[in-house]
Amino acid sequence: MHLTDTHIVTGTSTGLGRALTELVLERNEIVVATLRKPAMLNDLVAKYRGSRILVLPVDVTDAQQVANAFSKARDAFGRIDVVVNNAGFCILGEVEGVEDAMARSVIETNFWGALTVTKEAMKAFREYNPPGVGGHLLQISSYLGLNGSPGMGFYVASKFGAWAPPSGHGHR
């Protein structure tokens, strides 16, 4: 890693994504913060005056928006060292009671969105970073992907689908 790494963090509006964004900035590193509503980070943009933070509107279910974010990050900072694949959400309700559109939205965001970001990260690490540099991909998942909870069927399915056991480990 470099003295100042460039991080892309998805889902930075609240929670873990917001906390990671703040931590990266406090460590004097660069963050490309992606979220659906960029105004939610206006305070950080004002505090850091945009020198080490680039806020981009990204819905991870839109492959073109994800690709554009990676391109803008490279244009602004030259490289991408760390990608934190964090965007996601949960709905509560019995599986039979959740509307299909909402259930599909959870799967699209938490599984397919994570996969789209992963593909772009691998492309950046392999094709755009200097040879031998690579990068680090942090995939934020959930224990619920392994051990479900009542009322969270679609969230559990989306998180289990985005998690793969280490090679050689079987399922219970």
N, CA and C atoms as an extended XYZ file, in Angstrom:
516
Properties=species:S:1:pos:R:3:atomname:S:1:resname:S:1:resid:I:1 pbc="F F F"
N         0.841       -1.181        0.000 N   MET     1
C         0.000        0.000        0.000 CA  MET     1
C         0.886        1.244        0.000 C   MET     1
N         0.337        2.316       -0.477 N   HIS     2
C         1.042        3.591       -0.568 CA  HIS     2
C         0.929        4.364        0.738 C   HIS     2
N         1.677        5.458        0.841 N   LEU     3
C         1.560        6.303        2.024 CA  LEU     3
C         0.145        6.829        2.185 C   LEU     3
N        -0.477        7.205        1.073 N   THR     4
C        -1.863        7.647        1.091 CA  THR     4
C        -2.630        6.773        0.114 C   THR     4
N        -3.461        5.909        0.646 N   ASP     5
C        -4.233        5.007       -0.206 CA  ASP     5
C        -5.524        5.663       -0.664 C   ASP     5
N        -5.995        5.201       -1.814 N   THR     6
C        -7.289        5.629       -2.331 CA  THR     6
C        -8.281        4.495       -2.109 C   THR     6
N        -9.358        4.810       -1.386 N   HIS     7
C       -10.388        3.840       -1.025 CA  HIS     7
C       -11.685        4.189       -1.745 C   HIS     7
N       -12.376        3.189       -2.257 N   ILE     8
C       -13.759        3.353       -2.693 CA  ILE     8
C       -14.606        2.617       -1.663 C   ILE     8
N       -15.579        3.317       -1.109 N   VAL     9
C       -16.485        2.713       -0.138 CA  VAL     9
C       -17.906        2.893       -0.648 C   VAL     9
N       -18.646        1.802       -0.760 N   THR    10
C       -20.048        1.878       -1.185 CA  THR    10
C       -20.950        1.946        0.035 C   THR    10
N       -22.125        2.530       -0.144 N   GLY    11
C       -23.100        2.596        0.940 CA  GLY    11
C       -22.628        3.448        2.101 C   GLY    11
N       -22.248        4.704        1.819 N   THR    12
C       -21.622        5.551        2.836 CA  THR    12
C       -22.576        6.523        3.526 C   THR    12
N       -23.857        6.413        3.282 N   SER    13
C       -24.788        7.392        3.858 CA  SER    13
C       -24.928        7.258        5.370 C   SER    13
N       -24.895        6.043        5.892 N   THR    14
C       -25.084        5.816        7.335 CA  THR    14
C       -24.287        4.589        7.762 C   THR    14
N       -24.344        4.296        9.025 N   GLY    15
C       -23.815        3.051        9.561 CA  GLY    15
C       -22.341        2.822        9.314 C   GLY    15
N       -22.005        1.574        9.011 N   LEU    16
C       -20.624        1.171        8.825 CA  LEU    16
C       -19.956        1.935        7.680 C   LEU    16
N       -20.651        2.136        6.580 N   GLY    17
C       -20.073        2.862        5.450 CA  GLY    17
C       -19.692        4.282        5.812 C   GLY    17
N       -20.559        4.962        6.540 N   ARG    18
C       -20.266        6.330        6.989 CA  ARG    18
C       -19.074        6.316        7.956 C   ARG    18
N       -19.077        5.383        8.901 N   ALA    19
C       -17.989        5.299        9.884 CA  ALA    19
C       -16.646        5.012        9.200 C   ALA    19
N       -16.637        4.127        8.215 N   LEU    20
C       -15.401        3.825        7.491 CA  LEU    20
C       -14.913        5.047        6.710 C   LEU    20
N       -15.838        5.771        6.112 N   THR    21
C       -15.476        6.985        5.380 CA  THR    21
C       -14.805        7.988        6.313 C   THR    21
N       -15.391        8.190        7.472 N   GLU    22
C       -14.813        9.116        8.452 CA  GLU    22
C       -13.438        8.640        8.909 C   GLU    22
N       -13.279        7.345        9.144 N   LEU    23
C       -11.999        6.791        9.588 CA  LEU    23
C       -10.917        6.998        8.525 C   LEU    23
N       -11.235        6.718        7.283 N   VAL    24
C       -10.267        6.900        6.198 CA  VAL    24
C        -9.817        8.361        6.138 C   VAL    24
N       -10.755        9.277        6.239 N   LEU    25
C       -10.417       10.699        6.211 CA  LEU    25
C        -9.582       11.107        7.417 C   LEU    25
N        -9.917       10.610        8.588 N   GLU    26
C        -9.151       10.918        9.802 CA  GLU    26
C        -7.722       10.405        9.715 C   GLU    26
N        -7.519        9.354        8.932 N   ARG    27
C        -6.173        8.783        8.751 CA  ARG    27
C        -5.418        9.459        7.614 C   ARG    27
N        -5.950       10.565        7.124 N   ASN    28
C        -5.320       11.348        6.045 CA  ASN    28
C        -5.191       10.568        4.747 C   ASN    28
N        -6.129        9.677        4.505 N   GLU    29
C        -6.145        8.950        3.250 CA  GLU    29
C        -7.282        9.483        2.388 C   GLU    29
N        -7.401        8.957        1.195 N   ILE    30
C        -8.370        9.429        0.201 CA  ILE    30
C        -9.550        8.472        0.171 C   ILE    30
N       -10.758        9.026        0.069 N   VAL    31
C       -11.942        8.183       -0.031 CA  VAL    31
C       -12.847        8.680       -1.164 C   VAL    31
N       -13.290        7.732       -1.955 N   VAL    32
C       -14.347        7.958       -2.929 CA  VAL    32
C       -15.581        7.325       -2.296 C   VAL    32
N       -16.469        8.179       -1.825 N   ALA    33
C       -17.654        7.734       -1.095 CA  ALA    33
C       -18.825        7.657       -2.064 C   ALA    33
N       -19.420        6.477       -2.179 N   THR    34
C       -20.552        6.320       -3.085 CA  THR    34
C       -21.811        6.030       -2.282 C   THR    34
N       -22.893        6.636       -2.726 N   LEU    35
C       -24.191        6.474       -2.084 CA  LEU    35
C       -25.252        7.015       -3.027 C   LEU    35
N       -26.489        6.702       -2.746 N   ARG    36
C       -27.565        7.149       -3.626 CA  ARG    36
C       -27.915        8.618       -3.425 C   ARG    36
N       -27.679        9.159       -2.233 N   LYS    37
C       -28.035       10.550       -1.925 CA  LYS    37
C       -26.795       11.295       -1.435 C   LYS    37
N       -25.985       11.837       -2.351 N   PRO    38
C       -24.719       12.476       -1.991 CA  PRO    38
C       -24.832       13.617       -0.975 C   PRO    38
N       -25.946       14.295       -0.912 N   ALA    39
C       -26.094       15.404        0.033 CA  ALA    39
C       -25.908       14.946        1.480 C   ALA    39
N       -26.058       13.661        1.741 N   MET    40
C       -25.898       13.153        3.107 CA  MET    40
C       -24.458       13.280        3.605 C   MET    40
N       -23.516       13.551        2.703 N   LEU    41
C       -22.117       13.702        3.105 CA  LEU    41
C       -21.621       15.135        2.947 C   LEU    41
N       -22.523       16.080        2.807 N   ASN    42
C       -22.116       17.476        2.645 CA  ASN    42
C       -21.225       17.952        3.784 C   ASN    42
N       -21.477       17.489        4.994 N   ASP    43
C       -20.655       17.908        6.134 CA  ASP    43
C       -19.210       17.455        5.980 C   ASP    43
N       -18.987       16.254        5.467 N   LEU    44
C       -17.623       15.764        5.271 CA  LEU    44
C       -16.933       16.489        4.124 C   LEU    44
N       -17.670       16.773        3.073 N   VAL    45
C       -17.103       17.519        1.943 CA  VAL    45
C       -16.670       18.900        2.418 C   VAL    45
N       -17.493       19.555        3.213 N   ALA    46
C       -17.153       20.882        3.736 CA  ALA    46
C       -15.944       20.806        4.677 C   ALA    46
N       -15.919       19.816        5.537 N   LYS    47
C       -14.830       19.680        6.511 CA  LYS    47
C       -13.491       19.417        5.835 C   LYS    47
N       -13.492       18.570        4.805 N   TYR    48
C       -12.246       18.194        4.149 CA  TYR    48
C       -12.027       18.950        2.839 C   TYR    48
N       -12.921       19.855        2.516 N   ARG    49
C       -12.818       20.738        1.352 CA  ARG    49
C       -12.549       20.006        0.033 C   ARG    49
N       -12.992       18.755       -0.042 N   GLY    50
C       -12.912       18.023       -1.290 CA  GLY    50
C       -11.542       17.547       -1.704 C   GLY    50
N       -10.488       17.836       -0.920 N   SER    51
C        -9.140       17.451       -1.337 CA  SER    51
C        -8.892       15.947       -1.230 C   SER    51
N        -9.532       15.305       -0.271 N   ARG    52
C        -9.326       13.874       -0.080 CA  ARG    52
C       -10.626       13.099       -0.115 C   ARG    52
N       -11.698       13.767       -0.511 N   ILE    53
C       -12.983       13.074       -0.592 CA  ILE    53
C       -13.660       13.426       -1.915 C   ILE    53
N       -14.116       12.397       -2.574 N   LEU    54
C       -14.925       12.546       -3.780 CA  LEU    54
C       -16.222       11.793       -3.509 C   LEU    54
N       -17.330       12.499       -3.538 N   VAL    55
C       -18.632       11.900       -3.280 CA  VAL    55
C       -19.352       11.715       -4.607 C   VAL    55
N       -19.771       10.501       -4.877 N   LEU    56
C       -20.421       10.190       -6.151 CA  LEU    56
C       -21.763        9.505       -5.931 C   LEU    56
N       -22.761        9.920       -6.703 N   PRO    57
C       -24.056        9.224       -6.623 CA  PRO    57
C       -23.954        7.880       -7.339 C   PRO    57
N       -24.165        6.817       -6.586 N   VAL    58
C       -24.093        5.473       -7.171 CA  VAL    58
C       -25.168        4.600       -6.552 C   VAL    58
N       -25.930        3.972       -7.412 N   ASP    59
C       -26.826        2.887       -7.033 CA  ASP    59
C       -26.130        1.624       -7.525 C   ASP    59
N       -25.709        0.749       -6.622 N   VAL    60
C       -24.915       -0.414       -7.015 CA  VAL    60
C       -25.668       -1.383       -7.918 C   VAL    60
N       -26.971       -1.202       -8.057 N   THR    61
C       -27.726       -2.061       -8.976 CA  THR    61
C       -27.610       -1.567      -10.419 C   THR    61
N       -26.968       -0.437      -10.626 N   ASP    62
C       -26.776        0.136      -11.958 CA  ASP    62
C       -25.305       -0.029      -12.353 C   ASP    62
N       -25.017       -1.006      -13.200 N   ALA    63
C       -23.638       -1.332      -13.575 CA  ALA    63
C       -22.913       -0.141      -14.191 C   ALA    63
N       -23.611        0.680      -14.955 N   GLN    64
C       -22.968        1.838      -15.576 CA  GLN    64
C       -22.557        2.872      -14.532 C   GLN    64
N       -23.396        3.087      -13.519 N   GLN    65
C       -23.029        4.008      -12.446 CA  GLN    65
C       -21.806        3.501      -11.684 C   GLN    65
N       -21.737        2.208      -11.439 N   VAL    66
C       -20.590        1.623      -10.740 CA  VAL    66
C       -19.327        1.804      -11.585 C   VAL    66
N       -19.401        1.480      -12.870 N   ALA    67
C       -18.242        1.639      -13.764 CA  ALA    67
C       -17.800        3.101      -13.824 C   ALA    67
N       -18.758        4.015      -13.906 N   ASN    68
C       -18.428        5.435      -13.952 CA  ASN    68
C       -17.722        5.891      -12.675 C   ASN    68
N       -18.156        5.378      -11.533 N   ALA    69
C       -17.530        5.747      -10.258 CA  ALA    69
C       -16.068        5.311      -10.224 C   ALA    69
N       -15.789        4.108      -10.691 N   PHE    70
C       -14.405        3.640      -10.722 CA  PHE    70
C       -13.578        4.479      -11.690 C   PHE    70
N       -14.145        4.822      -12.818 N   SER    71
C       -13.445        5.662      -13.788 CA  SER    71
C       -13.144        7.052      -13.212 C   SER    71
N       -14.130        7.657      -12.554 N   LYS    72
C       -13.929        8.976      -11.950 CA  LYS    72
C       -12.910        8.915      -10.821 C   LYS    72
N       -12.887        7.843      -10.072 N   ALA    73
C       -11.899        7.679       -9.007 CA  ALA    73
C       -10.489        7.625       -9.592 C   ALA    73
N       -10.319        6.860      -10.664 N   ARG    74
C        -9.003        6.778      -11.320 CA  ARG    74
C        -8.601        8.132      -11.897 C   ARG    74
N        -9.563        8.820      -12.530 N   ASP    75
C        -9.261       10.135      -13.100 CA  ASP    75
C        -8.839       11.125      -12.025 C   ASP    75
N        -9.496       11.080      -10.881 N   ALA    76
C        -9.224       12.046       -9.812 CA  ALA    76
C        -7.952       11.727       -9.034 C   ALA    76
N        -7.684       10.432       -8.792 N   PHE    77
C        -6.604       10.079       -7.868 CA  PHE    77
C        -5.552        9.138       -8.455 C   PHE    77
N        -5.753        8.687       -9.690 N   GLY    78
C        -4.738        7.897      -10.377 CA  GLY    78
C        -4.777        6.402      -10.153 C   GLY    78
N        -5.313        5.986       -9.040 N   ARG    79
C        -5.342        4.549       -8.740 CA  ARG    79
C        -6.416        4.267       -7.683 C   ARG    79
N        -6.693        2.988       -7.501 N   ILE    80
C        -7.625        2.535       -6.464 CA  ILE    80
C        -6.911        1.432       -5.695 C   ILE    80
N        -6.735        1.649       -4.399 N   ASP    81
C        -5.993        0.690       -3.589 CA  ASP    81
C        -6.900       -0.242       -2.795 C   ASP    81
N        -8.029        0.288       -2.313 N   VAL    82
C        -8.920       -0.467       -1.433 CA  VAL    82
C       -10.358       -0.235       -1.877 C   VAL    82
N       -11.129       -1.309       -1.984 N   VAL    83
C       -12.560       -1.202       -2.255 CA  VAL    83
C       -13.291       -1.889       -1.103 C   VAL    83
N       -14.206       -1.140       -0.485 N   VAL    84
C       -15.033       -1.693        0.586 CA  VAL    84
C       -16.445       -1.823        0.028 C   VAL    84
N       -16.848       -3.054       -0.189 N   ASN    85
C       -18.132       -3.390       -0.797 CA  ASN    85
C       -19.153       -3.492        0.341 C   ASN    85
N       -19.795       -2.380        0.671 N   ASN    86
C       -20.606       -2.272        1.874 CA  ASN    86
C       -22.097       -2.051        1.618 C   ASN    86
N       -22.463       -1.508        0.471 N   ALA    87
C       -23.863       -1.132        0.221 CA  ALA    87
C       -24.803       -2.317        0.419 C   ALA    87
N       -25.936       -2.060        1.046 N   GLY    88
C       -26.931       -3.107        1.248 CA  GLY    88
C       -28.028       -2.631        2.179 C   GLY    88
N       -29.105       -3.392        2.209 N   PHE    89
C       -30.199       -3.074        3.123 CA  PHE    89
C       -31.015       -4.316        3.427 C   PHE    89
N       -31.880       -4.195        4.430 N   CYS    90
C       -32.691       -5.308        4.899 CA  CYS    90
C       -34.148       -4.888        4.975 C   CYS    90
N       -35.031       -5.824        4.718 N   ILE    91
C       -36.453       -5.620        4.984 CA  ILE    91
C       -36.895       -6.710        5.948 C   ILE    91
N       -37.832       -6.364        6.786 N   LEU    92
C       -38.370       -7.329        7.738 CA  LEU    92
C       -39.762       -7.757        7.304 C   LEU    92
N       -40.045       -9.019        7.439 N   GLY    93
C       -41.370       -9.535        7.119 CA  GLY    93
C       -41.309      -11.005        6.746 C   GLY    93
N       -42.444      -11.665        6.873 N   GLU    94
C       -42.514      -13.060        6.472 CA  GLU    94
C       -42.294      -13.145        4.964 C   GLU    94
N       -41.634      -14.197        4.530 N   VAL    95
C       -41.310      -14.351        3.113 CA  VAL    95
C       -42.563      -14.231        2.246 C   VAL    95
N       -43.656      -14.853        2.678 N   GLU    96
C       -44.872      -14.824        1.860 CA  GLU    96
C       -45.566      -13.462        1.898 C   GLU    96
N       -45.205      -12.609        2.837 N   GLY    97
C       -45.861      -11.310        2.962 CA  GLY    97
C       -45.110      -10.155        2.326 C   GLY    97
N       -43.877      -10.385        1.920 N   VAL    98
C       -43.075       -9.319        1.319 CA  VAL    98
C       -43.418       -9.215       -0.167 C   VAL    98
N       -43.673       -7.995       -0.625 N   GLU    99
C       -43.979       -7.786       -2.041 CA  GLU    99
C       -42.786       -8.214       -2.894 C   GLU    99
N       -43.084       -8.829       -4.048 N   ASP   100
C       -42.019       -9.312       -4.925 CA  ASP   100
C       -41.028       -8.216       -5.303 C   ASP   100
N       -41.515       -7.032       -5.603 N   ALA   101
C       -40.619       -5.936       -6.019 CA  ALA   101
C       -39.630       -5.587       -4.909 C   ALA   101
N       -40.092       -5.561       -3.681 N   MET   102
C       -39.206       -5.243       -2.565 CA  MET   102
C       -38.200       -6.371       -2.337 C   MET   102
N       -38.657       -7.613       -2.421 N   ALA   103
C       -37.763       -8.760       -2.254 CA  ALA   103
C       -36.681       -8.757       -3.333 C   ALA   103
N       -37.079       -8.486       -4.559 N   ARG   104
C       -36.111       -8.429       -5.663 CA  ARG   104
C       -35.107       -7.293       -5.455 C   ARG   104
N       -35.562       -6.195       -4.900 N   SER   105
C       -34.683       -5.058       -4.652 CA  SER   105
C       -33.579       -5.422       -3.656 C   SER   105
N       -33.929       -6.174       -2.621 N   VAL   106
C       -32.932       -6.616       -1.645 CA  VAL   106
C       -31.887       -7.501       -2.323 C   VAL   106
N       -32.344       -8.463       -3.117 N   ILE   107
C       -31.422       -9.375       -3.815 CA  ILE   107
C       -30.579       -8.601       -4.828 C   ILE   107
N       -31.196       -7.700       -5.583 N   GLU   108
C       -30.460       -6.901       -6.572 CA  GLU   108
C       -29.358       -6.083       -5.924 C   GLU   108
N       -29.660       -5.470       -4.797 N   THR   109
C       -28.674       -4.624       -4.117 CA  THR   109
C       -27.616       -5.453       -3.412 C   THR   109
N       -28.040       -6.339       -2.533 N   ASN   110
C       -27.106       -7.043       -1.656 CA  ASN   110
C       -26.298       -8.121       -2.357 C   ASN   110
N       -26.874       -8.766       -3.366 N   PHE   111
C       -26.126       -9.807       -4.081 CA  PHE   111
C       -25.560       -9.287       -5.396 C   PHE   111
N       -26.450       -8.919       -6.328 N   TRP   112
C       -25.983       -8.496       -7.651 CA  TRP   112
C       -25.191       -7.193       -7.595 C   TRP   112
N       -25.591       -6.269       -6.734 N   GLY   113
C       -24.832       -5.026       -6.584 CA  GLY   113
C       -23.424       -5.297       -6.071 C   GLY   113
N       -23.323       -6.174       -5.078 N   ALA   114
C       -22.005       -6.547       -4.550 CA  ALA   114
C       -21.154       -7.202       -5.628 C   ALA   114
N       -21.760       -8.046       -6.449 N   LEU   115
C       -21.032       -8.699       -7.529 CA  LEU   115
C       -20.556       -7.676       -8.563 C   LEU   115
N       -21.394       -6.717       -8.900 N   THR   116
C       -21.017       -5.681       -9.870 CA  THR   116
C       -19.822       -4.880       -9.365 C   THR   116
N       -19.847       -4.485       -8.103 N   VAL   117
C       -18.729       -3.737       -7.514 CA  VAL   117
C       -17.472       -4.605       -7.489 C   VAL   117
N       -17.619       -5.874       -7.140 N   THR   118
C       -16.475       -6.791       -7.105 CA  THR   118
C       -15.812       -6.896       -8.467 C   THR   118
N       -16.606       -7.031       -9.517 N   LYS   119
C       -16.048       -7.130      -10.874 CA  LYS   119
C       -15.269       -5.874      -11.247 C   LYS   119
N       -15.815       -4.716      -10.922 N   GLU   120
C       -15.116       -3.458      -11.229 CA  GLU   120
C       -13.840       -3.326      -10.414 C   GLU   120
N       -13.880       -3.772       -9.162 N   ALA   121
C       -12.678       -3.715       -8.321 CA  ALA   121
C       -11.577       -4.597       -8.906 C   ALA   121
N       -11.912       -5.814       -9.289 N   MET   122
C       -10.921       -6.718       -9.856 CA  MET   122
C       -10.337       -6.153      -11.146 C   MET   122
N       -11.192       -5.556      -11.949 N   LYS   123
C       -10.733       -4.928      -13.190 CA  LYS   123
C        -9.749       -3.802      -12.874 C   LYS   123
N       -10.078       -2.961      -11.917 N   ALA   124
C        -9.196       -1.851      -11.534 CA  ALA   124
C        -7.862       -2.372      -11.014 C   ALA   124
N        -7.911       -3.370      -10.160 N   PHE   125
C        -6.686       -3.900       -9.568 CA  PHE   125
C        -5.788       -4.553      -10.616 C   PHE   125
N        -6.394       -5.250      -11.573 N   ARG   126
C        -5.621       -5.993      -12.569 CA  ARG   126
C        -5.214       -5.152      -13.778 C   ARG   126
N        -6.135       -4.311      -14.250 N   GLU   127
C        -5.908       -3.625      -15.516 CA  GLU   127
C        -5.413       -2.193      -15.388 C   GLU   127
N        -5.691       -1.529      -14.276 N   TYR   128
C        -5.366       -0.114      -14.190 CA  TYR   128
C        -4.266        0.206      -13.183 C   TYR   128
N        -4.170       -0.549      -12.114 N   ASN   129
C        -3.086       -0.327      -11.176 CA  ASN   129
C        -1.789       -0.849      -11.789 C   ASN   129
N        -0.658       -0.305      -11.382 N   PRO   130
C         0.616       -0.787      -11.935 CA  PRO   130
C         0.798       -2.290      -11.704 C   PRO   130
N         1.515       -2.962      -12.588 N   PRO   131
C         1.751       -4.404      -12.424 CA  PRO   131
C         2.334       -4.719      -11.049 C   PRO   131
N         1.799       -5.748      -10.429 N   GLY   132
C         2.277       -6.187       -9.139 CA  GLY   132
C         1.695       -5.445       -7.946 C   GLY   132
N         0.927       -4.373       -8.194 N   VAL   133
C         0.363       -3.581       -7.090 CA  VAL   133
C        -0.942       -4.185       -6.605 C   VAL   133
N        -1.842       -4.509       -7.524 N   GLY   134
C        -3.127       -5.099       -7.152 CA  GLY   134
C        -3.967       -4.159       -6.314 C   GLY   134
N        -4.578       -4.691       -5.269 N   GLY   135
C        -5.433       -3.909       -4.395 CA  GLY   135
C        -6.076       -4.814       -3.371 C   GLY   135
N        -6.909       -4.214       -2.527 N   HIS   136
C        -7.584       -4.962       -1.468 CA  HIS   136
C        -9.093       -4.781       -1.605 C   HIS   136
N        -9.817       -5.887       -1.597 N   LEU   137
C       -11.272       -5.872       -1.650 CA  LEU   137
C       -11.808       -6.380       -0.317 C   LEU   137
N       -12.590       -5.547        0.352 N   LEU   138
C       -13.225       -5.935        1.601 CA  LEU   138
C       -14.712       -6.099        1.334 C   LEU   138
N       -15.205       -7.297        1.509 N   GLN   139
C       -16.609       -7.606        1.267 CA  GLN   139
C       -17.342       -7.631        2.599 C   GLN   139
N       -18.235       -6.687        2.816 N   ILE   140
C       -19.003       -6.650        4.057 CA  ILE   140
C       -20.212       -7.564        3.889 C   ILE   140
N       -20.266       -8.576        4.692 N   SER   141
C       -21.378       -9.509        4.647 CA  SER   141
C       -22.056       -9.495        6.010 C   SER   141
N       -22.638      -10.609        6.394 N   SER   142
C       -23.358      -10.662        7.656 CA  SER   142
C       -23.365      -12.090        8.184 C   SER   142
N       -23.287      -12.197        9.478 N   TYR   143
C       -23.423      -13.496       10.124 CA  TYR   143
C       -24.759      -14.141        9.744 C   TYR   143
N       -25.745      -13.308        9.450 N   LEU   144
C       -27.056      -13.843        9.081 CA  LEU   144
C       -27.006      -14.634        7.770 C   LEU   144
N       -25.938      -14.458        6.993 N   GLY   145
C       -25.760      -15.277        5.803 CA  GLY   145
C       -25.501      -16.728        6.144 C   GLY   145
N       -25.041      -16.981        7.352 N   LEU   146
C       -24.777      -18.348        7.806 CA  LEU   146
C       -25.835      -18.860        8.761 C   LEU   146
N       -26.399      -17.958        9.522 N   ASN   147
C       -27.317      -18.328       10.584 CA  ASN   147
C       -28.528      -17.397       10.515 C   ASN   147
N       -29.530      -17.780        9.767 N   GLY   148
C       -30.682      -16.926        9.510 CA  GLY   148
C       -31.460      -16.508       10.735 C   GLY   148
N       -32.360      -15.574       10.513 N   SER   149
C       -33.187      -15.038       11.584 CA  SER   149
C       -34.611      -14.891       11.068 C   SER   149
N       -35.611      -15.157       11.901 N   PRO   150
C       -37.001      -15.017       11.454 CA  PRO   150
C       -37.297      -13.600       10.960 C   PRO   150
N       -38.081      -13.532        9.908 N   GLY   151
C       -38.500      -12.245        9.366 CA  GLY   151
C       -37.487      -11.586        8.458 C   GLY   151
N       -36.371      -12.266        8.184 N   MET   152
C       -35.321      -11.676        7.372 CA  MET   152
C       -34.915      -12.582        6.212 C   MET   152
N       -35.849      -13.342        5.687 N   GLY   153
C       -35.557      -14.349        4.666 CA  GLY   153
C       -34.825      -13.832        3.450 C   GLY   153
N       -35.241      -12.708        2.903 N   PHE   154
C       -34.609      -12.209        1.687 CA  PHE   154
C       -33.233      -11.624        1.974 C   PHE   154
N       -33.077      -10.960        3.111 N   TYR   155
C       -31.773      -10.448        3.509 CA  TYR   155
C       -30.801      -11.611        3.697 C   TYR   155
N       -31.240      -12.640        4.413 N   VAL   156
C       -30.405      -13.813        4.653 CA  VAL   156
C       -29.993      -14.448        3.325 C   VAL   156
N       -30.940      -14.610        2.415 N   ALA   157
C       -30.631      -15.203        1.111 CA  ALA   157
C       -29.620      -14.362        0.350 C   ALA   157
N       -29.783      -13.047        0.395 N   SER   158
C       -28.871      -12.171       -0.338 CA  SER   158
C       -27.474      -12.206        0.260 C   SER   158
N       -27.363      -12.287        1.560 N   LYS   159
C       -26.057      -12.304        2.214 CA  LYS   159
C       -25.388      -13.672        2.091 C   LYS   159
N       -26.154      -14.742        2.143 N   PHE   160
C       -25.556      -16.051        1.979 CA  PHE   160
C       -25.079      -16.240        0.547 C   PHE   160
N       -25.822      -15.689       -0.395 N   GLY   161
C       -25.415      -15.777       -1.795 CA  GLY   161
C       -24.139      -15.020       -2.084 C   GLY   161
N       -23.855      -13.957       -1.323 N   ALA   162
C       -22.660      -13.148       -1.544 CA  ALA   162
C       -21.466      -13.664       -0.757 C   ALA   162
N       -21.663      -14.716        0.025 N   TRP   163
C       -20.592      -15.273        0.839 CA  TRP   163
C       -20.268      -16.667        0.342 C   TRP   163
N       -19.005      -16.979        0.244 N   ALA   164
C       -18.594      -18.334       -0.119 CA  ALA   164
C       -17.677      -18.861        0.968 C   ALA   164
N       -17.898      -20.090        1.427 N   PRO   165
C       -17.017      -20.634        2.465 CA  PRO   165
C       -15.606      -20.808        1.924 C   PRO   165
N       -14.599      -20.737        2.792 N   PRO   166
C       -13.232      -20.976        2.349 CA  PRO   166
C       -13.116      -22.338        1.684 C   PRO   166
N       -12.224      -22.470        0.742 N   SER   167
C       -12.025      -23.711        0.023 CA  SER   167
C       -11.789      -24.863        0.991 C   SER   167
N       -12.459      -25.949        0.749 N   GLY   168
C       -12.290      -27.131        1.589 CA  GLY   168
C       -13.249      -27.212        2.762 C   GLY   168
N       -14.046      -26.175        2.972 N   HIS   169
C       -15.009      -26.193        4.065 CA  HIS   169
C       -16.393      -26.515        3.507 C   HIS   169
N       -17.011      -27.500        4.062 N   GLY   170
C       -18.323      -27.901        3.610 CA  GLY   170
C       -19.421      -27.135        4.324 C   GLY   170
N       -20.641      -27.397        3.946 N   HIS   171
C       -21.794      -26.784        4.593 CA  HIS   171
C       -22.236      -27.666        5.748 C   HIS   171
N       -22.960      -27.062        6.676 N   ARG   172
C       -23.453      -27.816        7.832 CA  ARG   172
C       -24.544      -28.755        7.433 C   ARG   172
